[in-house]
């Protein structure tokens, strides 16, 4: 392959260097483009533009490949814990037994929130969306953020604290919206089991079932990173302005909240409820999803990058069967979701557009079966995504990146004069 691209524009010829990644992805380095030609590239949604070089996650949308620091998601999902995967994403290697033991103990010791954060949560309206509360608390935690270089148990102390505290924040937000007393973190419980305890202790959803906690831990792993998705790119862009870690994560939380992104897991359940209201008519739903005059979309289907199966959806679908049978529930929504998937995968509209189930299609069914209300689903996504966000924030700042500042093509009015009020 040539090691450069040749661009001809306005009678000029510009040779642009190529950069090739470790998985042979090719990028055209256009750093000199505007200086040399006065032109910029135009790529709304950045579908063809690489914003950075990254070593955190590799995914191949055509082949349905997803690897964290080179390790396939299928292997991590079957053998690692969420804490191990968090260490892998943040440090680049899996922890040794000693490192993991030290990390585990330190994480357990930092689960309590500062009192101001507890009071902030209690001050929120009862009907606050938990994602709004999560963003607010993360922005406020910037006030107790230490120096970036401070380490504890082998990790940046700030990262350790946020990893330890996000389940507590999530549980307290939920219990506040339900009018329930808060349940303090239990330092004797593993990560996911502690979260479930803080969420549901004393309610009809209380569980001490290790298989349920392990299923949730697996779901956190599957959501832990996904290269330059909307929310991660937001964290990197905000971090490039040298905004602090917590503040940058708060921005990522609000980006994830969007129903086209992480908010889709809530939108899937709302969509399935709508289909149930139409008699569970799969054909009606597929027809609505294809109808350009309808706002109905098959939420949980399609992806900016995956044009094949999302490997996470394949794993979560199996988990949905396991968790629901474990709970003794034959959730009619799961049957409906499978029917929708079957119908869509054999429909020319979806086949032609390469629309497959994504990570959000089945996860909400599991969350709901565990007792989580739909408003908490994207918070669960955020808990899983936090180590990925922080790994990318580190990578962007470690590289001393310039502040992110895309250009534009102006299509507004040309220069014109001000008109006095009495002449308009
Ligand atoms: C996540 O980027 C990441 O990595 C994200 C994520 C992560 O881990 O961070 O993987 C998590 O965000 C997963 C995606 C969750 N979102 C949803 O499930 C929402 C439903 N899906 C879509 O809205 C859509 O598929 C997107 C937003 C996911 C992707 O949109 P694109 O790539 O911009 O595609 P598009 O909107 O341009 O659609 C292309 C065509 C259009 O039809 P035509 O105009 O060509 O006729 O496909 C159609 C769309 O109408 N289409 C759908 C559809 N998704 C796309 N039609 C019906 N139902 C859908 N879900």
CSV table of C-alpha atoms and ligand atoms in Angstrom, one decimal, residues 59 225-226 229-231 256 259-262 264 289-290 292 296-307 310 312 349-350 353 355 358-360 381 385, ligand 1:
chain,number,residue,atom,x,y,z
A,59,UNK,CA,-13.8,-3.0,17.4
A,225,UNK,CA,-15.9,0.5,26.8
A,226,UNK,CA,-16.7,0.9,23.1
A,229,UNK,CA,-18.8,6.4,20.9
A,230,UNK,CA,-20.8,9.6,21.5
A,231,UNK,CA,-20.3,9.8,25.3
A,256,UNK,CA,-25.1,8.7,27.3
A,259,UNK,CA,-32.2,7.7,23.6
A,260,UNK,CA,-30.1,7.2,20.4
A,261,UNK,CA,-27.2,6.2,22.7
A,262,UNK,CA,-27.3,4.7,26.1
A,264,UNK,CA,-31.9,3.3,24.2
A,289,UNK,CA,-40.4,0.9,12.2
A,290,UNK,CA,-40.2,0.9,8.4
A,292,UNK,CA,-41.0,6.9,7.2
A,296,UNK,CA,-41.6,4.6,15.8
A,297,UNK,CA,-38.1,3.0,15.7
A,298,UNK,CA,-37.1,-0.5,16.6
A,299,UNK,CA,-35.0,0.8,19.6
A,300,UNK,CA,-32.1,-1.4,20.4
A,301,UNK,CA,-31.6,-2.1,16.7
A,302,UNK,CA,-29.0,-0.6,14.4
A,303,UNK,CA,-25.6,0.8,15.2
A,304,UNK,CA,-23.2,3.6,13.9
A,305,UNK,CA,-20.4,1.0,13.6
A,306,UNK,CA,-21.7,-2.5,13.9
A,307,UNK,CA,-23.1,-3.6,10.5
A,310,UNK,CA,-23.1,-6.6,18.1
A,312,UNK,CA,-22.4,-7.9,23.3
A,349,UNK,CA,-35.7,-3.3,5.1
A,350,UNK,CA,-33.4,-4.3,8.1
A,353,UNK,CA,-29.7,-1.4,6.1
A,355,UNK,CA,-29.7,-3.3,11.3
A,358,UNK,CA,-27.3,-3.9,19.7
A,359,UNK,CA,-26.2,-3.9,23.3
A,360,UNK,CA,-29.4,-2.2,24.4
A,381,UNK,CA,-25.0,1.5,31.5
A,385,UNK,CA,-19.0,2.6,31.1
B,1,LIG,C1,-25.3,2.6,21.7
B,1,LIG,O1,-21.5,4.1,19.1
B,1,LIG,C2,-21.4,3.2,20.0
B,1,LIG,O2,-20.5,2.5,20.2
B,1,LIG,C3,-22.7,3.3,20.9
B,1,LIG,C4,-22.8,2.1,21.9
B,1,LIG,C5,-21.8,2.1,23.0
B,1,LIG,O3,-21.5,1.0,23.5
B,1,LIG,O4,-21.3,3.2,23.3
B,1,LIG,O5,-22.8,0.9,21.1
B,1,LIG,C6,-24.2,2.1,22.6
B,1,LIG,O6,-25.5,3.7,21.6
B,1,LIG,C7,-26.0,1.5,20.9
B,1,LIG,C8,-27.1,2.2,19.9
B,1,LIG,C9,-28.4,2.4,20.8
B,1,LIG,N1,-29.4,3.2,20.0
B,1,LIG,C10,-30.5,2.6,19.6
B,1,LIG,O7,-30.7,1.4,19.7
B,1,LIG,C11,-31.5,3.6,18.9
B,1,LIG,C12,-32.1,2.9,17.7
B,1,LIG,N2,-31.1,2.9,16.6
B,1,LIG,C13,-31.0,4.0,15.8
B,1,LIG,O8,-31.6,5.2,16.1
B,1,LIG,C14,-29.8,4.0,14.9
B,1,LIG,O9,-29.6,2.7,14.4
B,1,LIG,C15,-28.5,4.5,15.5
B,1,LIG,C16,-28.6,5.8,16.1
B,1,LIG,C17,-28.0,3.5,16.5
B,1,LIG,C18,-27.4,4.5,14.4
B,1,LIG,O10,-27.9,5.5,13.5
B,1,LIG,P1,-27.1,5.8,12.1
B,1,LIG,O11,-26.0,4.9,11.9
B,1,LIG,O12,-26.9,7.2,12.0
B,1,LIG,O13,-28.2,5.3,11.1
B,1,LIG,P2,-29.3,6.2,10.5
B,1,LIG,O14,-30.1,6.8,11.6
B,1,LIG,O15,-28.7,7.1,9.4
B,1,LIG,O16,-30.2,5.1,9.8
B,1,LIG,C19,-29.8,4.6,8.5
B,1,LIG,C20,-31.1,4.0,8.0
B,1,LIG,C21,-32.3,5.0,8.0
B,1,LIG,O17,-33.2,4.6,7.0
B,1,LIG,P3,-33.1,5.3,5.5
B,1,LIG,O18,-33.1,6.8,5.7
B,1,LIG,O19,-31.8,4.8,4.9
B,1,LIG,O20,-34.3,4.8,4.7
B,1,LIG,O21,-31.6,2.9,8.9
B,1,LIG,C22,-32.8,3.3,9.4
B,1,LIG,C23,-32.9,4.8,9.3
B,1,LIG,O22,-34.3,5.2,9.3
B,1,LIG,N3,-32.7,2.9,10.9
B,1,LIG,C24,-33.8,2.4,11.6
B,1,LIG,C25,-33.2,2.1,12.8
B,1,LIG,N4,-31.9,2.5,12.9
B,1,LIG,C26,-31.7,3.0,11.7
B,1,LIG,N5,-35.0,2.1,11.2
B,1,LIG,C27,-35.8,1.6,12.2
B,1,LIG,N6,-35.4,1.3,13.4
B,1,LIG,C28,-34.1,1.5,13.8
B,1,LIG,N7,-33.7,1.2,15.0
